[in-house]
Amino acid sequence: VRERAPARAGPSGEHPPSGRARLLAGLALAVVCLGLVVGYGLQFNGTTAYPNATAIDANYDQRVGDRVHLWTTVVDERDGWVVLGADRLRLRATAPPPSAVTPGDQVQVLGRLAPDRRFETTAAHVQSSGRVTYMYGVSLVGGVVAAAAFLRRWRVDPTGWRFVPRESRVDDRDTGAGEDTGGGDGTATGDRVPAGDHGDTGRTP
Amino acid sequence: VTDVLTHVLVAYVLGAGAAEAGRLPERFVPVVMVGATAPDGMKLFVLLDVAVGTARGVPYSAWGLHTVGGVLALSGIGALTVWRGDRAVAFGALLAGGVSHLLLDVLVVRVDGVAPPYLFPVGGWLPPTPGLYASSDAWPLAVALCCAVPVWLYRRTDESGA
């Protein structure tokens, strides 16, 4: 037998030795994630991909004439101008017109920084605050759907701090005994557990 | 940055297709769906308004996880949560879901015509985007539903008939 099924992992199975390896691998990957977060910030914060509105605000006069792409929120409408905000930066934009937006809407703009905190818009895309709320609501449903679908096929094995399939024969694939596709034999009996899976807990009579 | 439900449904269709073709064991179809949610985990930081900034002089951006590198690392972490025998396939399934997410996000409207550097940490290439939809548009979800619901119904009858 090349690979042990969780059913037989037991005290001498996957853990503790590879449990520690798993923990170390997890920590290493967490460090990689942190590296990606910092590396991305180093490489792209303040670039055309991710302009830094606070930095633009602090050095506005030097930045006049720059072509920038900003993700802003409508904060006000004044004297026929719409006022866009990103962090502390406030700009009176030539577009969209105040009639096309309401405060709270999110506006993606491309354009040029002009004197007196004016923004000469060349392209704009508006997402109303209602649509943004819709997006987050639907996204929450998406997360629930994915989690529910996953937990229908997998369950937590508390003895090993891991997920194991709910199917009764997890080693079908390893032994080549079954294809495990589309048969549906594992789904109707979602609560069946791998035989003897709790053998090392002493709970099985 | 399409809504997460659209990503999950598209991943379902992809996973179900692979399962029907005999290329993916059934139990990994929802793993592809979970993988498709992973890049948007960083949206929590966006909601809290702490996604991009500088800490102790070090610039950071949680968008670094919404990239190929992030998908690889998160898929690795996800794969470690399943029992050893299924880890390799789980990793592949999570990765497939995550990559499908990034591909869909390349099509999102950007007024400057280019998507973010999703290939990070590989270079800084900004892929051109056709700007097909915004994250808050409803029609991508409608299209995804029109694909996913028939697939689900087909597979459900297939299952009960077997």
mmCIF file of C-alpha atoms in Angstrom:
data_model
loop_
_atom_site.group_PDB
_atom_site.id
_atom_site.type_symbol
_atom_site.label_atom_id
_atom_site.label_comp_id
_atom_site.label_asym_id
_atom_site.label_seq_id
_atom_site.Cartn_x
_atom_site.Cartn_y
_atom_site.Cartn_z
ATOM 1 C CA VAL A 1 0.000 0.000 0.000
ATOM 2 C CA ARG A 2 1.588 3.216 -1.167
ATOM 3 C CA GLU A 3 -0.609 5.750 0.515
ATOM 4 C CA ARG A 4 -2.494 5.424 3.737
ATOM 5 C CA ALA A 5 -6.135 6.366 3.750
ATOM 6 C CA PRO A 6 -7.172 8.589 6.641
ATOM 7 C CA ALA A 7 -9.088 5.616 7.940
ATOM 8 C CA ARG A 8 -5.831 3.993 8.828
ATOM 9 C CA ALA A 9 -3.754 7.010 9.613
ATOM 10 C CA GLY A 10 -4.165 6.618 13.342
ATOM 11 C CA PRO A 11 -1.559 7.657 15.878
ATOM 12 C CA SER A 12 1.274 6.247 13.789
ATOM 13 C CA GLY A 13 -0.042 7.715 10.555
ATOM 14 C CA GLU A 14 0.170 11.207 9.211
ATOM 15 C CA HIS A 15 0.808 12.902 12.496
ATOM 16 C CA PRO A 16 2.730 13.920 14.476
ATOM 17 C CA PRO A 17 5.800 13.807 12.192
ATOM 18 C CA SER A 18 4.201 15.091 9.002
ATOM 19 C CA GLY A 19 1.815 17.168 11.098
ATOM 20 C CA ARG A 20 4.807 19.274 12.023
ATOM 21 C CA ALA A 21 5.936 19.349 8.403
ATOM 22 C CA ARG A 22 2.468 20.511 7.455
ATOM 23 C CA LEU A 23 2.554 23.272 10.043
ATOM 24 C CA LEU A 24 5.965 24.407 8.802
ATOM 25 C CA ALA A 25 4.784 24.333 5.195
ATOM 26 C CA GLY A 26 1.743 26.382 6.189
ATOM 27 C CA LEU A 27 3.893 28.930 8.007
ATOM 28 C CA ALA A 28 6.275 29.126 5.051
ATOM 29 C CA LEU A 29 3.350 29.802 2.705
ATOM 30 C CA ALA A 30 1.992 32.443 5.087
ATOM 31 C CA VAL A 31 5.399 34.139 4.911
ATOM 32 C CA VAL A 32 5.226 33.909 1.115
ATOM 33 C CA CYS A 33 1.815 35.646 1.243
ATOM 34 C CA LEU A 34 3.283 38.391 3.400
ATOM 35 C CA GLY A 35 6.152 38.703 0.927
ATOM 36 C CA LEU A 36 3.685 39.060 -1.931
ATOM 37 C CA VAL A 37 1.779 41.778 -0.063
ATOM 38 C CA VAL A 38 4.945 43.770 0.644
ATOM 39 C CA GLY A 39 6.503 43.045 -2.751
ATOM 40 C CA TYR A 40 3.400 44.241 -4.541
ATOM 41 C CA GLY A 41 3.302 47.391 -2.452
ATOM 42 C CA LEU A 42 6.986 48.071 -3.162
ATOM 43 C CA GLN A 43 6.564 47.538 -6.873
ATOM 44 C CA PHE A 44 3.197 49.103 -7.613
ATOM 45 C CA ASN A 45 2.045 51.542 -4.895
ATOM 46 C CA GLY A 46 2.138 54.989 -6.407
ATOM 47 C CA THR A 47 2.495 53.729 -9.999
ATOM 48 C CA THR A 48 -0.025 54.072 -12.802
ATOM 49 C CA ALA A 49 -1.467 50.720 -11.735
ATOM 50 C CA TYR A 50 -2.117 51.942 -8.178
ATOM 51 C CA PRO A 51 -1.737 55.737 -7.943
ATOM 52 C CA ASN A 52 -1.295 57.039 -4.434
ATOM 53 C CA ALA A 53 -3.977 59.662 -3.873
ATOM 54 C CA THR A 54 -2.426 60.804 -0.598
ATOM 55 C CA ALA A 55 0.934 61.390 -2.295
ATOM 56 C CA ILE A 56 -0.779 63.306 -5.117
ATOM 57 C CA ASP A 57 -2.570 65.411 -2.506
ATOM 58 C CA ALA A 58 0.674 66.177 -0.672
ATOM 59 C CA ASN A 59 2.530 67.286 -3.800
ATOM 60 C CA TYR A 60 -0.323 68.491 -5.940
ATOM 61 C CA ASP A 61 1.433 71.422 -7.562
ATOM 62 C CA GLN A 62 4.292 69.217 -8.765
ATOM 63 C CA ARG A 63 1.819 66.725 -10.187
ATOM 64 C CA VAL A 64 -0.228 69.187 -12.244
ATOM 65 C CA GLY A 65 -0.334 67.976 -15.833
ATOM 66 C CA ASP A 66 0.032 64.298 -14.886
ATOM 67 C CA ARG A 67 -2.287 61.780 -16.463
ATOM 68 C CA VAL A 68 -3.707 59.587 -13.711
ATOM 69 C CA HIS A 69 -6.242 56.818 -13.204
ATOM 70 C CA LEU A 70 -8.064 57.112 -9.883
ATOM 71 C CA TRP A 71 -10.726 55.145 -8.006
ATOM 72 C CA THR A 72 -12.796 57.803 -6.313
ATOM 73 C CA THR A 73 -16.027 58.375 -4.441
ATOM 74 C CA VAL A 74 -18.429 61.220 -5.107
ATOM 75 C CA VAL A 75 -18.225 63.392 -1.995
ATOM 76 C CA ASP A 76 -20.051 66.531 -3.067
ATOM 77 C CA GLU A 77 -21.643 68.525 -5.863
ATOM 78 C CA ARG A 78 -20.753 72.197 -5.954
ATOM 79 C CA ASP A 79 -21.364 74.981 -8.475
ATOM 80 C CA GLY A 80 -22.042 72.580 -11.297
ATOM 81 C CA TRP A 81 -18.981 70.445 -10.525
ATOM 82 C CA VAL A 82 -18.855 67.047 -9.033
ATOM 83 C CA VAL A 83 -16.279 66.703 -6.248
ATOM 84 C CA LEU A 84 -14.440 63.393 -6.233
ATOM 85 C CA GLY A 85 -12.542 62.090 -3.247
ATOM 86 C CA ALA A 86 -9.798 59.489 -2.889
ATOM 87 C CA ASP A 87 -8.215 59.297 0.533
ATOM 88 C CA ARG A 88 -7.665 62.989 1.403
ATOM 89 C CA LEU A 89 -7.448 64.134 -2.198
ATOM 90 C CA ARG A 90 -10.414 66.229 -3.396
ATOM 91 C CA LEU A 91 -10.854 67.143 -7.059
ATOM 92 C CA ARG A 92 -13.471 69.077 -9.003
ATOM 93 C CA ALA A 93 -13.984 66.930 -12.067
ATOM 94 C CA THR A 94 -15.093 68.054 -15.524
ATOM 95 C CA ALA A 95 -17.013 64.765 -15.844
ATOM 96 C CA PRO A 96 -19.192 63.002 -14.940
ATOM 97 C CA PRO A 97 -21.775 65.788 -14.637
ATOM 98 C CA PRO A 98 -23.414 66.194 -11.220
ATOM 99 C CA SER A 99 -26.719 65.089 -12.737
ATOM 100 C CA ALA A 100 -25.235 61.663 -13.477
ATOM 101 C CA VAL A 101 -24.127 60.838 -9.931
ATOM 102 C CA THR A 102 -25.082 61.122 -6.299
ATOM 103 C CA PRO A 103 -22.756 61.346 -3.291
ATOM 104 C CA GLY A 104 -21.467 57.912 -2.325
ATOM 105 C CA ASP A 105 -21.224 56.636 -5.887
ATOM 106 C CA GLN A 106 -17.899 55.140 -6.893
ATOM 107 C CA VAL A 107 -16.277 56.675 -9.942
ATOM 108 C CA GLN A 108 -13.280 55.349 -11.788
ATOM 109 C CA VAL A 109 -11.687 58.246 -13.672
ATOM 110 C CA LEU A 110 -8.886 58.710 -16.141
ATOM 111 C CA GLY A 111 -7.710 62.214 -16.813
ATOM 112 C CA ARG A 112 -5.309 65.025 -16.134
ATOM 113 C CA LEU A 113 -4.547 66.888 -12.934
ATOM 114 C CA ALA A 114 -5.150 70.589 -13.619
ATOM 115 C CA PRO A 115 -4.401 73.685 -11.498
ATOM 116 C CA ASP A 116 -6.728 74.539 -8.593
ATOM 117 C CA ARG A 117 -7.515 70.898 -7.910
ATOM 118 C CA ARG A 118 -9.401 70.499 -11.114
ATOM 119 C CA PHE A 119 -9.537 67.158 -12.856
ATOM 120 C CA GLU A 120 -9.899 67.120 -16.621
ATOM 121 C CA THR A 121 -11.694 63.839 -17.135
ATOM 122 C CA THR A 122 -11.075 61.913 -20.325
ATOM 123 C CA ALA A 123 -12.943 58.751 -19.283
ATOM 124 C CA ALA A 124 -15.144 57.880 -16.339
ATOM 125 C CA HIS A 125 -17.075 54.860 -15.158
ATOM 126 C CA VAL A 126 -19.708 55.184 -12.435
ATOM 127 C CA GLN A 127 -20.930 52.514 -10.037
ATOM 128 C CA SER A 128 -23.826 53.687 -7.917
ATOM 129 C CA SER A 129 -23.606 52.925 -4.217
ATOM 130 C CA GLY A 130 -26.668 50.695 -4.584
ATOM 131 C CA ARG A 131 -24.913 48.596 -7.222
ATOM 132 C CA VAL A 132 -21.846 48.274 -5.037
ATOM 133 C CA THR A 133 -24.006 47.071 -2.144
ATOM 134 C CA TYR A 134 -25.614 44.576 -4.529
ATOM 135 C CA MET A 135 -22.134 43.339 -5.533
ATOM 136 C CA TYR A 136 -21.108 42.702 -1.937
ATOM 137 C CA GLY A 137 -24.410 41.022 -1.125
ATOM 138 C CA VAL A 138 -24.193 38.685 -4.096
ATOM 139 C CA SER A 139 -20.552 38.000 -3.256
ATOM 140 C CA LEU A 140 -21.545 36.908 0.226
ATOM 141 C CA VAL A 141 -24.020 34.467 -1.343
ATOM 142 C CA GLY A 142 -21.175 33.192 -3.538
ATOM 143 C CA GLY A 143 -19.020 32.470 -0.509
ATOM 144 C CA VAL A 144 -21.869 30.620 1.185
ATOM 145 C CA VAL A 145 -22.594 28.562 -1.955
ATOM 146 C CA ALA A 146 -18.932 27.530 -2.272
ATOM 147 C CA ALA A 147 -18.668 26.646 1.425
ATOM 148 C CA ALA A 148 -21.919 24.654 1.373
ATOM 149 C CA ALA A 149 -20.925 22.755 -1.763
ATOM 150 C CA PHE A 150 -17.568 21.953 -0.217
ATOM 151 C CA LEU A 151 -18.983 20.773 3.103
ATOM 152 C CA ARG A 152 -21.426 18.524 1.299
ATOM 153 C CA ARG A 153 -18.481 16.502 0.011
ATOM 154 C CA TRP A 154 -15.952 17.023 2.764
ATOM 155 C CA ARG A 155 -15.993 17.055 6.536
ATOM 156 C CA VAL A 156 -13.642 18.115 9.270
ATOM 157 C CA ASP A 157 -11.622 15.299 10.767
ATOM 158 C CA PRO A 158 -10.987 16.733 14.240
ATOM 159 C CA THR A 159 -8.332 14.181 15.093
ATOM 160 C CA GLY A 160 -6.131 15.354 12.272
ATOM 161 C CA TRP A 161 -7.134 19.017 11.901
ATOM 162 C CA ARG A 162 -7.921 18.469 8.259
ATOM 163 C CA PHE A 163 -10.707 17.908 5.763
ATOM 164 C CA VAL A 164 -11.450 14.385 4.616
ATOM 165 C CA PRO A 165 -13.948 13.262 1.967
ATOM 166 C CA ARG A 166 -17.358 12.217 3.196
ATOM 167 C CA GLU A 167 -17.328 9.320 0.742
ATOM 168 C CA SER A 168 -16.981 5.969 2.371
ATOM 169 C CA ARG A 169 -14.152 4.820 0.138
ATOM 170 C CA VAL A 170 -11.607 7.558 -0.098
ATOM 171 C CA ASP A 171 -9.012 5.185 -1.490
ATOM 172 C CA ASP A 172 -10.932 4.314 -4.642
ATOM 173 C CA ARG A 173 -8.696 6.510 -6.686
ATOM 174 C CA ASP A 174 -5.498 5.167 -5.164
ATOM 175 C CA THR A 175 -6.372 1.532 -5.679
ATOM 176 C CA GLY A 176 -7.872 2.124 -9.082
ATOM 177 C CA ALA A 177 -10.925 0.227 -7.912
ATOM 178 C CA GLY A 178 -13.361 2.891 -8.989
ATOM 179 C CA GLU A 179 -13.479 5.992 -11.056
ATOM 180 C CA ASP A 180 -15.383 8.044 -8.524
ATOM 181 C CA THR A 181 -17.004 10.156 -11.185
ATOM 182 C CA GLY A 182 -20.649 10.827 -11.626
ATOM 183 C CA GLY A 183 -21.734 7.653 -9.888
ATOM 184 C CA GLY A 184 -23.353 9.608 -7.151
ATOM 185 C CA ASP A 185 -22.848 6.798 -4.703
ATOM 186 C CA GLY A 186 -21.137 9.012 -2.188
ATOM 187 C CA THR A 187 -23.574 11.867 -2.230
ATOM 188 C CA ALA A 188 -26.848 10.401 -1.115
ATOM 189 C CA THR A 189 -25.162 9.107 2.002
ATOM 190 C CA GLY A 190 -23.390 12.272 2.890
ATOM 191 C CA ASP A 191 -23.061 11.377 6.520
ATOM 192 C CA ARG A 192 -21.217 8.149 6.077
ATOM 193 C CA VAL A 193 -17.716 8.393 7.389
ATOM 194 C CA PRO A 194 -14.605 6.486 6.457
ATOM 195 C CA ALA A 195 -14.768 3.235 8.384
ATOM 196 C CA GLY A 196 -12.708 3.247 11.524
ATOM 197 C CA ASP A 197 -11.785 6.849 11.064
ATOM 198 C CA HIS A 198 -12.123 7.499 14.749
ATOM 199 C CA GLY A 199 -10.339 4.333 15.699
ATOM 200 C CA ASP A 200 -7.673 6.168 17.588
ATOM 201 C CA THR A 201 -10.075 8.204 19.661
ATOM 202 C CA GLY A 202 -11.506 5.267 21.491
ATOM 203 C CA ARG A 203 -15.054 6.422 20.791
ATOM 204 C CA THR A 204 -15.879 3.520 18.523
ATOM 205 C CA PRO A 205 -17.468 0.686 20.476
ATOM 206 C CA VAL B 1 -13.440 41.784 -9.626
ATOM 207 C CA THR B 2 -16.679 40.247 -10.725
ATOM 208 C CA ASP B 3 -19.011 39.345 -7.861
ATOM 209 C CA VAL B 4 -17.953 36.171 -6.062
ATOM 210 C CA LEU B 5 -21.108 34.245 -6.972
ATOM 211 C CA THR B 6 -20.309 34.600 -10.679
ATOM 212 C CA HIS B 7 -16.794 33.321 -10.024
ATOM 213 C CA VAL B 8 -18.123 30.365 -8.033
ATOM 214 C CA LEU B 9 -20.672 29.418 -10.705
ATOM 215 C CA VAL B 10 -18.119 29.616 -13.513
ATOM 216 C CA ALA B 11 -15.757 27.454 -11.435
ATOM 217 C CA TYR B 12 -18.606 24.990 -10.896
ATOM 218 C CA VAL B 13 -19.196 24.697 -14.633
ATOM 219 C CA LEU B 14 -15.468 24.168 -15.231
ATOM 220 C CA GLY B 15 -15.161 21.608 -12.428
ATOM 221 C CA ALA B 16 -18.330 19.791 -13.461
ATOM 222 C CA GLY B 17 -17.055 19.638 -17.043
ATOM 223 C CA ALA B 18 -13.789 18.098 -15.870
ATOM 224 C CA ALA B 19 -15.685 15.625 -13.694
ATOM 225 C CA GLU B 20 -18.030 14.648 -16.532
ATOM 226 C CA ALA B 21 -14.997 14.117 -18.744
ATOM 227 C CA GLY B 22 -13.602 11.760 -16.114
ATOM 228 C CA ARG B 23 -10.659 14.058 -15.458
ATOM 229 C CA LEU B 24 -11.575 15.113 -11.941
ATOM 230 C CA PRO B 25 -13.048 13.061 -9.084
ATOM 231 C CA GLU B 26 -16.464 14.374 -8.024
ATOM 232 C CA ARG B 27 -15.364 15.534 -4.607
ATOM 233 C CA PHE B 28 -12.995 18.094 -6.128
ATOM 234 C CA VAL B 29 -15.683 19.990 -8.040
ATOM 235 C CA PRO B 30 -16.520 22.117 -4.954
ATOM 236 C CA VAL B 31 -12.782 22.503 -4.322
ATOM 237 C CA VAL B 32 -12.515 24.336 -7.645
ATOM 238 C CA MET B 33 -15.388 26.547 -6.444
ATOM 239 C CA VAL B 34 -13.592 27.326 -3.194
ATOM 240 C CA GLY B 35 -10.447 28.104 -5.188
ATOM 241 C CA ALA B 36 -12.423 30.638 -7.207
ATOM 242 C CA THR B 37 -13.260 32.581 -4.038
ATOM 243 C CA ALA B 38 -9.661 32.719 -2.793
ATOM 244 C CA PRO B 39 -8.369 35.811 -4.642
ATOM 245 C CA ASP B 40 -11.265 37.840 -3.226
ATOM 246 C CA GLY B 41 -10.331 36.968 0.349
ATOM 247 C CA MET B 42 -8.301 40.168 0.322
ATOM 248 C CA LYS B 43 -11.515 42.168 -0.235
ATOM 249 C CA LEU B 44 -11.929 42.031 3.513
ATOM 250 C CA PHE B 45 -9.002 44.453 3.702
ATOM 251 C CA VAL B 46 -10.617 46.593 1.005
ATOM 252 C CA LEU B 47 -13.826 46.748 3.045
ATOM 253 C CA LEU B 48 -11.833 47.748 6.108
ATOM 254 C CA ASP B 49 -10.029 50.321 3.964
ATOM 255 C CA VAL B 50 -6.590 48.938 4.850
ATOM 256 C CA ALA B 51 -5.783 47.132 1.589
ATOM 257 C CA VAL B 52 -3.093 49.546 0.446
ATOM 258 C CA GLY B 53 -0.769 51.623 2.565
ATOM 259 C CA THR B 54 2.536 51.941 4.346
ATOM 260 C CA ALA B 55 3.415 50.352 7.668
ATOM 261 C CA ARG B 56 6.596 51.511 9.420
ATOM 262 C CA GLY B 57 7.826 52.909 6.145
ATOM 263 C CA VAL B 58 7.187 49.679 4.253
ATOM 264 C CA PRO B 59 4.628 49.934 1.460
ATOM 265 C CA TYR B 60 2.209 47.051 1.242
ATOM 266 C CA SER B 61 -0.806 46.075 -0.842
ATOM 267 C CA ALA B 62 -3.196 43.228 -0.180
ATOM 268 C CA TRP B 63 -3.791 43.255 -3.935
ATOM 269 C CA GLY B 64 -0.552 41.241 -4.049
ATOM 270 C CA LEU B 65 -2.709 38.235 -3.130
ATOM 271 C CA HIS B 66 -5.083 38.922 -6.019
ATOM 272 C CA THR B 67 -2.391 37.681 -8.433
ATOM 273 C CA VAL B 68 -0.973 34.476 -9.862
ATOM 274 C CA GLY B 69 1.545 34.369 -7.008
ATOM 275 C CA GLY B 70 -1.209 34.858 -4.445
ATOM 276 C CA VAL B 71 -3.337 32.152 -6.019
ATOM 277 C CA LEU B 72 -0.393 29.723 -5.916
ATOM 278 C CA ALA B 73 0.371 30.451 -2.257
ATOM 279 C CA LEU B 74 -3.276 30.386 -1.143
ATOM 280 C CA SER B 75 -3.877 27.150 -3.070
ATOM 281 C CA GLY B 76 -0.896 25.683 -1.245
ATOM 282 C CA ILE B 77 -2.329 26.698 2.108
ATOM 283 C CA GLY B 78 -5.728 25.325 1.115
ATOM 284 C CA ALA B 79 -4.235 22.031 -0.032
ATOM 285 C CA LEU B 80 -2.556 21.613 3.364
ATOM 286 C CA THR B 81 -5.984 21.570 5.008
ATOM 287 C CA VAL B 82 -7.020 18.315 3.326
ATOM 288 C CA TRP B 83 -5.719 14.860 4.113
ATOM 289 C CA ARG B 84 -2.473 13.941 2.482
ATOM 290 C CA GLY B 85 -3.815 11.544 -0.162
ATOM 291 C CA ASP B 86 -5.923 14.265 -1.777
ATOM 292 C CA ARG B 87 -3.491 17.139 -1.413
ATOM 293 C CA ALA B 88 -2.028 17.199 -4.913
ATOM 294 C CA VAL B 89 -5.387 17.086 -6.669
ATOM 295 C CA ALA B 90 -6.844 19.596 -4.202
ATOM 296 C CA PHE B 91 -3.980 21.954 -4.994
ATOM 297 C CA GLY B 92 -4.639 21.634 -8.727
ATOM 298 C CA ALA B 93 -8.379 22.169 -8.218
ATOM 299 C CA LEU B 94 -7.848 25.267 -6.038
ATOM 300 C CA LEU B 95 -5.337 26.630 -8.525
ATOM 301 C CA ALA B 96 -7.715 26.109 -11.455
ATOM 302 C CA GLY B 97 -10.464 27.955 -9.586
ATOM 303 C CA GLY B 98 -8.138 30.814 -8.679
ATOM 304 C CA VAL B 99 -6.802 31.191 -12.210
ATOM 305 C CA SER B 100 -10.346 31.216 -13.637
ATOM 306 C CA HIS B 101 -11.083 34.050 -11.192
ATOM 307 C CA LEU B 102 -8.135 36.116 -12.429
ATOM 308 C CA LEU B 103 -9.029 35.478 -16.077
ATOM 309 C CA LEU B 104 -12.584 36.739 -15.515
ATOM 310 C CA ASP B 105 -11.241 39.777 -13.692
ATOM 311 C CA VAL B 106 -9.026 40.743 -16.625
ATOM 312 C CA LEU B 107 -12.265 41.526 -18.503
ATOM 313 C CA VAL B 108 -13.487 44.053 -15.922
ATOM 314 C CA VAL B 109 -13.909 47.692 -17.001
ATOM 315 C CA ARG B 110 -10.812 49.859 -16.489
ATOM 316 C CA VAL B 111 -11.029 53.344 -17.876
ATOM 317 C CA ASP B 112 -7.300 53.281 -18.649
ATOM 318 C CA GLY B 113 -7.748 50.120 -20.748
ATOM 319 C CA VAL B 114 -5.374 47.905 -18.794
ATOM 320 C CA ALA B 115 -5.927 45.395 -16.013
ATOM 321 C CA PRO B 116 -3.711 45.269 -12.908
ATOM 322 C CA PRO B 117 -0.487 43.206 -12.968
ATOM 323 C CA TYR B 118 -2.176 39.899 -12.201
ATOM 324 C CA LEU B 119 0.906 37.914 -13.258
ATOM 325 C CA PHE B 120 2.798 39.230 -10.225
ATOM 326 C CA PRO B 121 5.409 38.307 -9.028
ATOM 327 C CA VAL B 122 6.275 37.613 -12.672
ATOM 328 C CA GLY B 123 7.024 41.061 -14.082
ATOM 329 C CA GLY B 124 4.774 44.075 -14.059
ATOM 330 C CA TRP B 125 2.824 43.527 -17.234
ATOM 331 C CA LEU B 126 -0.576 45.231 -17.335
ATOM 332 C CA PRO B 127 -2.798 43.084 -19.554
ATOM 333 C CA PRO B 128 -5.003 45.035 -21.968
ATOM 334 C CA THR B 129 -8.660 44.665 -21.078
ATOM 335 C CA PRO B 130 -11.719 44.821 -23.314
ATOM 336 C CA GLY B 131 -13.675 46.214 -20.333
ATOM 337 C CA LEU B 132 -16.591 43.851 -20.809
ATOM 338 C CA TYR B 133 -18.320 44.410 -17.470
ATOM 339 C CA ALA B 134 -18.115 46.154 -14.127
ATOM 340 C CA SER B 135 -17.991 44.269 -10.857
ATOM 341 C CA SER B 136 -21.462 45.511 -10.007
ATOM 342 C CA ASP B 137 -23.090 44.556 -13.330
ATOM 343 C CA ALA B 138 -25.768 41.918 -13.001
ATOM 344 C CA TRP B 139 -25.566 40.403 -16.457
ATOM 345 C CA PRO B 140 -22.381 38.342 -15.938
ATOM 346 C CA LEU B 141 -24.185 36.640 -13.066
ATOM 347 C CA ALA B 142 -27.218 36.050 -15.298
ATOM 348 C CA VAL B 143 -24.985 34.442 -17.926
ATOM 349 C CA ALA B 144 -23.209 32.342 -15.291
ATOM 350 C CA LEU B 145 -26.583 31.178 -13.931
ATOM 351 C CA CYS B 146 -27.752 30.278 -17.447
ATOM 352 C CA CYS B 147 -24.715 28.002 -17.727
ATOM 353 C CA ALA B 148 -24.518 26.614 -14.205
ATOM 354 C CA VAL B 149 -28.189 25.807 -13.560
ATOM 355 C CA PRO B 150 -28.636 23.500 -16.599
ATOM 356 C CA VAL B 151 -25.331 21.775 -15.767
ATOM 357 C CA TRP B 152 -26.466 21.297 -12.189
ATOM 358 C CA LEU B 153 -29.888 19.979 -13.244
ATOM 359 C CA TYR B 154 -28.318 17.618 -15.772
ATOM 360 C CA ARG B 155 -25.874 16.247 -13.249
ATOM 361 C CA ARG B 156 -28.583 15.935 -10.601
ATOM 362 C CA THR B 157 -30.854 13.818 -12.790
ATOM 363 C CA ASP B 158 -27.810 11.888 -13.963
ATOM 364 C CA GLU B 159 -26.937 11.162 -10.353
ATOM 365 C CA SER B 160 -30.383 10.093 -9.195
ATOM 366 C CA GLY B 161 -30.870 7.991 -12.306
ATOM 367 C CA ALA B 162 -27.642 6.093 -11.780
#
